Amino acid sequence: MRVTEMLLAMALVAIAAPAVRADCLTNTDVEGFFLGLAQEADAGVTSLPTEGSCCMMDICGLPCPAKHPDPPAGFAIGVGIIVLIFCAIGLAAFYFVGGKAENFFVAGRSLPLYVVILTLASQSIDSNALLGNADLSYKYHFYDGAVLPIGLGLSLILNGVFLAHHVNNELVLTLPDIYGKRYGVATEIAASLCTCVSFLCLLAGNLVGMGAIVGYIFGVTDVVAVFISGLICLAYVASGGLFSVAYTDVVQSAVGMIGCLAVAGWLISNAEKEAPPPSIGFPTFEPSDTAGYYMYPDDETAAMYEGVDCANNPGAKCYNQQKWCPENGTECVADNGAYPFGDQRIFDNQMSDPVSLTPFPNAIFWNWATIFILGFGNLAALDFQARCMAAKSPVDARVGCILGGGPSFLL
């Protein structure tokens, strides 16, 4: 991680932050339709989401996510102490550098196998992979987030099998040096520019995630939180180079893995609600009708809710309006039909069936593309290959990548 990249990423995040839009849909025509519905109910509405509501409710009629409470003061103190410990480890690494470029860039090629494993596995414990996984899985579905650690784990294993030992054998300081030795200075410069740009985007994503955590814990704005996060990282990375990064990774990966497993276990054991069952449906606007508008997708669901013959679709079963929404209409049991087949915590066929999430879209193409891009694109990642260069031997580099890929899949 280079000082210039850190500063550029901080500036990029700060410039881009005010440009984020709060609109619910990218298609303005479709959003205009839902905005019109909201304005029929309240003429004062000018945009979505409406005040006190959210996109899920205004577009899909689904309940808004529960607001998280502010953290207790002791939590911020605990996080602050941990950050200070990480910084102390990173700053202490300054004494191992000794003014030598080899020590700064590749930790003197001295990293033992256990450090290589943990420092590579820790690459999945960052804002992009770890928090991005949780965020995308929560917003969409399981595999929409899980593709991130799957892609990273795949990349580590591929790197270990095919490249890591060769990278270590080259005895260079940076990844572009390898291109320079084999293909000349022009290729080395082009590779340097490409890796800097790609790593800048990765670093910006991590700074945004770190800023979100710092802002939540300490109650500062997003931009201020991003700069605080960047300056903390800059302080110990600039002083100790890869020595500081590798040995803070060891502590951070241990804390992160234990924390992730503990939180996952707690969430699973304390989950209050199962996934929603198949939708019961909704009635017509005429209280005297027998069948509602909602048509059940199969006989099993129709039997579950005692569906009746549909008025306009012979042979199909619809919402039993007389049973679930009597004529007075005050005690209706109904929903918006969002889950015709029911929801599940994990759809096993999400990565093989494009319509597995019907009626919601399944981003199956983008999920496979994410795995492919991460799996093969990260073979040229600066952070992965720097750790391979710093391993004591080619065997340590190879084994470290392969064993580091396992925790990446798990987390």
Short mmCIF file of C-alpha atoms in Angstrom, two decimals:
data_model
loop_
_atom_site.label_atom_id
_atom_site.label_comp_id
_atom_site.label_asym_id
_atom_site.label_seq_id
_atom_site.Cartn_x
_atom_site.Cartn_y
_atom_site.Cartn_z
CA MET A 1 0.00 0.00 0.00
CA ARG A 2 1.67 3.22 -1.13
CA VAL A 3 1.40 6.64 0.48
CA THR A 4 0.30 8.33 -2.75
CA GLU A 5 -2.42 5.74 -3.31
CA MET A 6 -3.70 6.27 0.22
CA LEU A 7 -3.92 10.04 -0.23
CA LEU A 8 -5.56 9.74 -3.66
CA ALA A 9 -8.14 7.28 -2.35
CA MET A 10 -9.02 9.57 0.55
CA ALA A 11 -9.49 12.48 -1.85
CA LEU A 12 -11.55 10.33 -4.24
CA VAL A 13 -13.91 9.23 -1.48
CA ALA A 14 -14.28 12.74 -0.14
CA ILE A 15 -15.07 14.17 -3.59
CA ALA A 16 -17.53 11.41 -4.49
CA ALA A 17 -19.38 11.30 -1.17
CA PRO A 18 -21.73 14.30 -1.74
CA ALA A 19 -22.76 12.95 -5.18
CA VAL A 20 -24.56 9.87 -3.81
CA ARG A 21 -28.27 9.96 -4.71
CA ALA A 22 -31.11 8.73 -2.53
CA ASP A 23 -33.44 7.72 -5.40
CA CYS A 24 -34.93 4.24 -5.15
CA LEU A 25 -34.70 3.14 -8.80
CA THR A 26 -32.31 3.90 -11.64
CA ASN A 27 -35.19 3.83 -14.16
CA THR A 28 -36.75 7.26 -13.81
CA ASP A 29 -39.95 6.26 -15.62
CA VAL A 30 -40.67 3.39 -13.25
CA GLU A 31 -39.79 5.51 -10.25
CA GLY A 32 -42.10 8.22 -11.59
CA PHE A 33 -44.96 5.71 -11.61
CA PHE A 34 -44.45 4.88 -7.92
CA LEU A 35 -43.92 8.55 -7.11
CA GLY A 36 -47.29 9.28 -8.71
CA LEU A 37 -48.95 6.67 -6.50
CA ALA A 38 -47.39 8.28 -3.43
CA GLN A 39 -48.54 11.73 -4.56
CA GLU A 40 -52.12 10.48 -4.92
CA ALA A 41 -52.06 9.70 -1.22
CA ASP A 42 -50.13 12.84 -0.24
CA ALA A 43 -49.83 15.76 -2.65
CA GLY A 44 -46.85 17.11 -0.70
CA VAL A 45 -44.59 14.22 -1.70
CA THR A 46 -41.83 15.35 -4.09
CA SER A 47 -39.43 12.37 -4.17
CA LEU A 48 -38.85 8.81 -3.04
CA PRO A 49 -38.32 7.53 -0.45
CA THR A 50 -41.02 9.55 1.27
CA GLU A 51 -40.38 11.13 4.64
CA GLY A 52 -40.32 8.54 7.41
CA SER A 53 -40.44 5.67 4.90
CA CYS A 54 -37.93 3.76 2.76
CA CYS A 55 -37.56 2.41 -0.78
CA MET A 56 -38.60 -1.09 0.29
CA MET A 57 -41.94 0.21 1.54
CA ASP A 58 -42.60 2.80 -1.17
CA ILE A 59 -41.77 0.45 -4.07
CA CYS A 60 -42.39 -3.11 -2.84
CA GLY A 61 -44.66 -2.58 0.14
CA LEU A 62 -42.19 -4.43 2.38
CA PRO A 63 -41.47 -3.22 5.92
CA CYS A 64 -38.50 -0.91 6.29
CA PRO A 65 -35.38 -2.32 7.97
CA ALA A 66 -35.32 -1.71 11.70
CA LYS A 67 -33.15 1.24 12.69
CA HIS A 68 -30.08 0.27 14.65
CA PRO A 69 -29.56 1.93 18.04
CA ASP A 70 -26.59 4.12 18.82
CA PRO A 71 -23.67 2.18 20.33
CA PRO A 72 -22.96 2.55 24.06
CA ALA A 73 -20.01 4.75 25.04
CA GLY A 74 -18.00 1.77 26.27
CA PHE A 75 -18.09 0.23 22.81
CA ALA A 76 -16.30 3.22 21.30
CA ILE A 77 -13.67 3.05 24.04
CA GLY A 78 -13.04 -0.64 23.37
CA VAL A 79 -12.70 -0.10 19.62
CA GLY A 80 -10.39 2.84 20.23
CA ILE A 81 -8.09 0.73 22.42
CA ILE A 82 -7.93 -2.03 19.78
CA VAL A 83 -7.07 0.53 17.08
CA LEU A 84 -4.30 1.96 19.25
CA ILE A 85 -2.87 -1.53 19.74
CA PHE A 86 -2.87 -2.10 15.97
CA CYS A 87 -1.17 1.24 15.42
CA ALA A 88 1.45 0.49 18.08
CA ILE A 89 2.31 -2.80 16.35
CA GLY A 90 2.55 -1.06 13.00
CA LEU A 91 4.70 1.80 14.29
CA ALA A 92 6.99 -0.63 16.14
CA ALA A 93 7.74 -2.29 12.81
CA PHE A 94 9.66 0.87 11.87
CA TYR A 95 12.67 -0.51 13.77
CA PHE A 96 12.71 -3.65 11.60
CA VAL A 97 12.95 -1.68 8.36
CA GLY A 98 16.38 -0.24 9.09
CA GLY A 99 16.29 2.02 6.05
CA LYS A 100 16.40 -0.91 3.60
CA ALA A 101 14.02 -0.98 0.64
CA GLU A 102 13.79 -4.78 0.75
CA ASN A 103 12.62 -4.64 4.36
CA PHE A 104 10.05 -1.94 3.58
CA PHE A 105 8.53 -3.52 0.47
CA VAL A 106 8.80 -7.27 1.14
CA ALA A 107 9.59 -7.50 4.89
CA GLY A 108 13.12 -8.74 4.15
CA ARG A 109 11.63 -11.91 2.58
CA SER A 110 11.38 -13.23 6.13
CA LEU A 111 7.70 -14.02 6.74
CA PRO A 112 7.18 -17.52 8.19
CA LEU A 113 4.41 -19.76 6.94
CA TYR A 114 1.89 -18.98 9.71
CA VAL A 115 2.26 -15.24 9.07
CA VAL A 116 1.83 -15.74 5.32
CA ILE A 117 -1.36 -17.76 5.91
CA LEU A 118 -2.89 -15.24 8.30
CA THR A 119 -1.88 -12.15 6.35
CA LEU A 120 -3.36 -13.60 3.13
CA ALA A 121 -6.52 -14.82 4.87
CA SER A 122 -6.95 -11.38 6.41
CA GLN A 123 -7.46 -9.90 2.96
CA SER A 124 -11.04 -11.15 3.20
CA ILE A 125 -11.56 -9.36 6.51
CA ASP A 126 -11.97 -5.92 5.03
CA SER A 127 -14.70 -3.46 4.23
CA ASN A 128 -15.18 -4.69 0.67
CA ALA A 129 -15.37 -8.44 1.27
CA LEU A 130 -16.61 -8.81 4.85
CA LEU A 131 -18.93 -5.84 5.20
CA GLY A 132 -19.83 -5.96 1.49
CA ASN A 133 -20.82 -9.61 1.87
CA ALA A 134 -23.11 -8.85 4.81
CA ASP A 135 -24.54 -5.74 3.16
CA LEU A 136 -25.34 -7.37 -0.21
CA SER A 137 -26.72 -10.55 1.39
CA TYR A 138 -29.00 -8.43 3.58
CA LYS A 139 -30.17 -6.16 0.77
CA TYR A 140 -30.65 -8.89 -1.86
CA HIS A 141 -29.95 -12.55 -1.10
CA PHE A 142 -27.29 -14.90 0.21
CA TYR A 143 -25.21 -15.50 -2.90
CA ASP A 144 -25.32 -11.83 -3.92
CA GLY A 145 -22.92 -11.24 -1.03
CA ALA A 146 -21.27 -14.65 -0.76
CA VAL A 147 -19.72 -14.29 -4.22
CA LEU A 148 -17.18 -11.86 -2.73
CA PRO A 149 -15.41 -14.27 -0.33
CA ILE A 150 -15.91 -17.12 -2.83
CA GLY A 151 -14.07 -15.13 -5.50
CA LEU A 152 -11.28 -14.10 -3.12
CA GLY A 153 -10.81 -17.63 -1.80
CA LEU A 154 -10.71 -19.00 -5.35
CA SER A 155 -8.08 -16.43 -6.29
CA LEU A 156 -5.82 -17.40 -3.38
CA ILE A 157 -6.03 -21.09 -4.26
CA LEU A 158 -5.35 -20.45 -7.96
CA ASN A 159 -2.45 -18.19 -7.03
CA GLY A 160 -1.00 -20.85 -4.75
CA VAL A 161 -1.28 -23.59 -7.35
CA PHE A 162 0.04 -21.70 -10.36
CA LEU A 163 1.87 -18.46 -9.50
CA ALA A 164 2.99 -17.95 -5.88
CA HIS A 165 6.22 -19.93 -6.03
CA HIS A 166 7.25 -18.25 -9.31
CA VAL A 167 6.57 -14.79 -7.85
CA ASN A 168 8.70 -15.59 -4.79
CA ASN A 169 11.52 -16.96 -6.97
CA GLU A 170 11.76 -13.69 -8.92
CA LEU A 171 13.29 -11.87 -5.89
CA VAL A 172 11.71 -8.52 -6.82
CA LEU A 173 10.19 -5.75 -4.71
CA THR A 174 6.92 -5.07 -6.53
CA LEU A 175 4.66 -6.87 -8.98
CA PRO A 176 5.42 -4.53 -11.93
CA ASP A 177 9.13 -5.41 -11.49
CA ILE A 178 8.30 -8.91 -12.76
CA TYR A 179 6.79 -7.49 -15.94
CA GLY A 180 9.82 -5.22 -16.31
CA LYS A 181 12.29 -8.11 -16.06
CA ARG A 182 10.46 -10.14 -18.67
CA TYR A 183 8.96 -7.59 -21.06
CA GLY A 184 10.83 -4.29 -20.65
CA VAL A 185 10.38 -0.87 -19.09
CA ALA A 186 7.31 0.15 -21.11
CA THR A 187 5.38 -2.90 -19.92
CA GLU A 188 6.53 -2.27 -16.36
CA ILE A 189 5.19 1.30 -16.47
CA ALA A 190 1.88 0.17 -17.99
CA ALA A 191 1.53 -2.53 -15.34
CA SER A 192 2.32 0.00 -12.61
CA LEU A 193 -0.39 2.37 -13.81
CA CYS A 194 -2.98 -0.42 -14.09
CA THR A 195 -2.25 -1.82 -10.66
CA CYS A 196 -2.25 1.64 -9.06
CA VAL A 197 -5.64 2.49 -10.56
CA SER A 198 -7.21 -0.84 -9.59
CA PHE A 199 -5.76 -0.73 -6.08
CA LEU A 200 -6.95 2.84 -5.71
CA CYS A 201 -10.53 1.67 -6.26
CA LEU A 202 -10.07 -1.18 -3.76
CA LEU A 203 -8.58 1.20 -1.21
CA ALA A 204 -11.41 3.69 -1.69
CA GLY A 205 -13.95 0.95 -0.97
CA ASN A 206 -12.11 -0.02 2.20
CA LEU A 207 -11.92 3.58 3.36
CA VAL A 208 -15.67 3.98 2.84
CA GLY A 209 -16.31 0.87 4.95
CA MET A 210 -13.90 1.98 7.66
CA GLY A 211 -15.44 5.42 7.59
CA ALA A 212 -18.92 3.96 8.05
CA ILE A 213 -17.76 2.13 11.19
CA VAL A 214 -15.83 5.10 12.59
CA GLY A 215 -18.73 7.44 11.87
CA TYR A 216 -21.23 5.12 13.56
CA ILE A 217 -19.08 4.52 16.65
CA PHE A 218 -17.78 8.05 17.22
CA GLY A 219 -20.66 10.07 15.77
CA VAL A 220 -18.73 12.01 13.11
CA THR A 221 -19.65 12.71 9.49
CA ASP A 222 -18.75 10.27 6.73
CA VAL A 223 -16.08 12.50 5.19
CA VAL A 224 -14.39 13.15 8.55
CA ALA A 225 -14.56 9.43 9.35
CA VAL A 226 -12.90 8.54 6.02
CA PHE A 227 -10.01 10.94 6.66
CA ILE A 228 -9.54 9.64 10.21
CA SER A 229 -9.44 6.07 8.91
CA GLY A 230 -7.00 6.96 6.14
CA LEU A 231 -4.64 8.83 8.44
CA ILE A 232 -4.56 5.93 10.93
CA CYS A 233 -3.63 3.46 8.18
CA LEU A 234 -1.18 5.89 6.61
CA ALA A 235 0.66 6.40 9.91
CA TYR A 236 1.70 2.81 10.45
CA VAL A 237 1.95 1.70 6.81
CA ALA A 238 4.30 4.55 5.90
CA SER A 239 6.50 3.89 8.91
CA GLY A 240 6.85 0.10 8.77
CA GLY A 241 5.99 -0.92 5.22
CA LEU A 242 5.07 -4.57 4.74
CA PHE A 243 6.49 -5.46 8.15
CA SER A 244 3.78 -3.35 9.79
CA VAL A 245 1.08 -4.57 7.41
CA ALA A 246 1.94 -8.27 7.83
CA TYR A 247 2.20 -8.33 11.60
CA THR A 248 -0.86 -6.17 12.20
CA ASP A 249 -2.63 -8.54 9.79
CA VAL A 250 -1.78 -11.43 12.11
CA VAL A 251 -3.46 -9.73 15.07
CA GLN A 252 -6.32 -8.34 13.00
CA SER A 253 -7.03 -11.66 11.31
CA ALA A 254 -7.12 -13.47 14.66
CA VAL A 255 -9.47 -10.87 16.16
CA GLY A 256 -11.53 -10.68 12.97
CA MET A 257 -11.97 -14.43 12.53
CA ILE A 258 -12.90 -15.00 16.16
CA GLY A 259 -15.26 -12.03 16.04
CA CYS A 260 -16.93 -13.14 12.80
CA LEU A 261 -17.50 -16.68 14.04
CA ALA A 262 -18.78 -15.44 17.41
CA VAL A 263 -21.18 -12.94 15.82
CA ALA A 264 -22.40 -15.49 13.26
CA GLY A 265 -23.04 -18.04 16.00
CA TRP A 266 -24.89 -15.51 18.12
CA LEU A 267 -27.05 -14.33 15.22
CA ILE A 268 -27.97 -17.87 14.19
CA SER A 269 -28.82 -18.96 17.72
CA ASN A 270 -30.82 -15.80 18.49
CA ALA A 271 -32.70 -15.42 15.21
CA GLU A 272 -36.30 -14.57 16.08
CA LYS A 273 -37.93 -15.00 12.70
CA GLU A 274 -37.76 -17.62 10.00
CA ALA A 275 -37.96 -16.71 6.32
CA PRO A 276 -41.46 -15.58 5.25
CA PRO A 277 -43.81 -18.35 4.07
CA PRO A 278 -45.59 -18.19 0.69
CA SER A 279 -47.70 -15.06 0.35
CA ILE A 280 -51.38 -15.36 1.27
CA GLY A 281 -52.32 -12.65 -1.25
CA PHE A 282 -54.81 -9.80 -1.27
CA PRO A 283 -58.54 -9.15 -1.99
CA THR A 284 -60.35 -7.13 -4.64
CA PHE A 285 -61.87 -3.73 -4.05
CA GLU A 286 -65.36 -5.27 -3.95
CA PRO A 287 -66.13 -6.72 -0.49
CA SER A 288 -68.82 -9.01 -1.94
CA ASP A 289 -66.40 -10.83 -4.30
CA THR A 290 -65.56 -14.44 -3.52
CA ALA A 291 -62.08 -14.54 -5.06
CA GLY A 292 -59.41 -11.89 -4.66
CA TYR A 293 -57.06 -10.56 -7.30
CA TYR A 294 -54.12 -12.64 -6.13
CA MET A 295 -53.60 -15.97 -7.95
CA TYR A 296 -51.62 -18.74 -6.25
CA PRO A 297 -48.61 -20.13 -8.17
CA ASP A 298 -49.29 -23.82 -7.43
CA ASP A 299 -51.81 -26.21 -5.88
CA GLU A 300 -49.76 -26.67 -2.70
CA THR A 301 -49.84 -22.96 -1.86
CA ALA A 302 -53.53 -22.74 -2.80
CA ALA A 303 -54.33 -25.62 -0.43
CA MET A 304 -52.32 -23.96 2.35
CA TYR A 305 -54.61 -20.90 2.24
CA GLU A 306 -57.83 -22.64 1.08
CA GLY A 307 -57.78 -20.90 -2.28
CA VAL A 308 -60.94 -20.66 -4.39
CA ASP A 309 -61.56 -20.71 -8.15
CA CYS A 310 -60.42 -17.51 -9.81
CA ALA A 311 -63.14 -15.39 -11.42
CA ASN A 312 -61.24 -14.67 -14.64
CA ASN A 313 -58.88 -17.64 -14.92
CA PRO A 314 -60.65 -21.02 -14.96
CA GLY A 315 -58.67 -23.81 -13.31
CA ALA A 316 -56.51 -21.46 -11.23
CA LYS A 317 -56.88 -20.76 -7.52
CA CYS A 318 -57.08 -17.30 -6.02
CA TYR A 319 -57.18 -15.58 -2.64
CA ASN A 320 -60.20 -16.73 -0.57
CA GLN A 321 -61.74 -13.36 0.04
CA GLN A 322 -64.75 -14.60 1.99
CA LYS A 323 -62.51 -16.44 4.47
CA TRP A 324 -59.60 -14.06 4.84
CA CYS A 325 -61.29 -10.70 4.24
CA PRO A 326 -65.01 -10.78 5.15
CA GLU A 327 -67.44 -8.18 3.87
CA ASN A 328 -66.79 -5.67 6.60
CA GLY A 329 -63.12 -5.56 5.49
CA THR A 330 -61.82 -4.61 8.94
CA GLU A 331 -60.14 -7.89 9.85
CA CYS A 332 -58.39 -8.81 6.61
CA VAL A 333 -55.50 -11.27 6.60
CA ALA A 334 -53.53 -10.25 3.53
CA ASP A 335 -50.15 -9.23 2.19
CA ASN A 336 -48.75 -7.74 -1.00
CA GLY A 337 -47.90 -11.07 -2.68
CA ALA A 338 -44.16 -10.41 -2.62
CA TYR A 339 -43.23 -14.04 -1.92
CA PRO A 340 -45.44 -16.33 -4.07
CA PHE A 341 -43.27 -19.37 -3.29
CA GLY A 342 -42.05 -18.16 0.09
CA ASP A 343 -38.68 -16.78 0.98
CA GLN A 344 -35.70 -18.84 2.17
CA ARG A 345 -32.52 -18.00 3.99
CA ILE A 346 -30.56 -19.58 1.14
CA PHE A 347 -31.89 -20.55 -2.28
CA ASP A 348 -29.71 -23.51 -3.27
CA ASN A 349 -30.42 -22.93 -6.95
CA GLN A 350 -29.74 -19.19 -6.98
CA MET A 351 -26.48 -19.69 -8.88
CA SER A 352 -27.97 -22.10 -11.42
CA ASP A 353 -31.57 -20.97 -12.03
CA PRO A 354 -32.15 -17.42 -13.36
CA VAL A 355 -35.75 -17.38 -12.04
CA SER A 356 -35.07 -18.91 -8.61
CA LEU A 357 -35.96 -15.66 -6.81
CA THR A 358 -39.19 -14.95 -8.73
CA PRO A 359 -40.77 -12.39 -8.66
CA PHE A 360 -37.55 -10.65 -7.66
CA PRO A 361 -34.73 -10.50 -10.21
CA ASN A 362 -31.83 -12.91 -9.81
CA ALA A 363 -28.47 -11.32 -10.66
CA ILE A 364 -27.05 -14.70 -11.66
CA PHE A 365 -24.92 -13.30 -14.51
CA TRP A 366 -23.37 -10.60 -12.34
CA ASN A 367 -22.75 -13.04 -9.49
CA TRP A 368 -20.83 -15.43 -11.73
CA ALA A 369 -19.03 -12.46 -13.29
CA THR A 370 -18.01 -11.30 -9.81
CA ILE A 371 -16.56 -14.72 -8.97
CA PHE A 372 -14.69 -14.82 -12.28
CA ILE A 373 -13.32 -11.29 -11.97
CA LEU A 374 -12.22 -11.72 -8.36
CA GLY A 375 -10.91 -15.24 -8.91
CA PHE A 376 -8.73 -14.40 -11.91
CA GLY A 377 -8.35 -10.63 -11.59
CA ASN A 378 -6.82 -10.86 -8.11
CA LEU A 379 -3.99 -12.95 -9.50
CA ALA A 380 -2.50 -9.56 -10.35
CA ALA A 381 -3.42 -8.00 -7.00
CA LEU A 382 -0.63 -6.00 -5.34
CA ASP A 383 -1.54 -7.07 -1.82
CA PHE A 384 -1.65 -10.82 -2.60
CA GLN A 385 1.62 -10.90 -4.52
CA ALA A 386 3.51 -8.66 -2.09
CA ARG A 387 2.92 -11.26 0.61
CA CYS A 388 4.08 -14.02 -1.72
CA MET A 389 7.29 -12.07 -2.38
CA ALA A 390 7.82 -11.63 1.36
CA ALA A 391 7.50 -15.34 2.22
CA LYS A 392 10.67 -17.11 3.38
CA SER A 393 10.55 -19.61 0.53
CA PRO A 394 8.58 -20.47 -2.61
CA VAL A 395 7.00 -23.41 -0.75
CA ASP A 396 5.79 -21.10 2.05
CA ALA A 397 4.31 -18.75 -0.57
CA ARG A 398 2.47 -21.59 -2.31
CA VAL A 399 1.19 -23.32 0.84
CA GLY A 400 0.30 -19.99 2.46
CA CYS A 401 -1.96 -19.06 -0.46
CA ILE A 402 -3.71 -22.41 -0.55
CA LEU A 403 -4.29 -22.56 3.22
CA GLY A 404 -5.23 -18.85 3.32
CA GLY A 405 -7.98 -19.49 0.79
CA GLY A 406 -9.89 -21.77 3.21
CA PRO A 407 -10.68 -19.09 5.84
CA SER A 408 -11.62 -16.74 3.00
CA PHE A 409 -14.38 -19.13 1.88
CA LEU A 410 -15.55 -19.62 5.47
CA LEU A 411 -15.72 -15.94 6.35
#
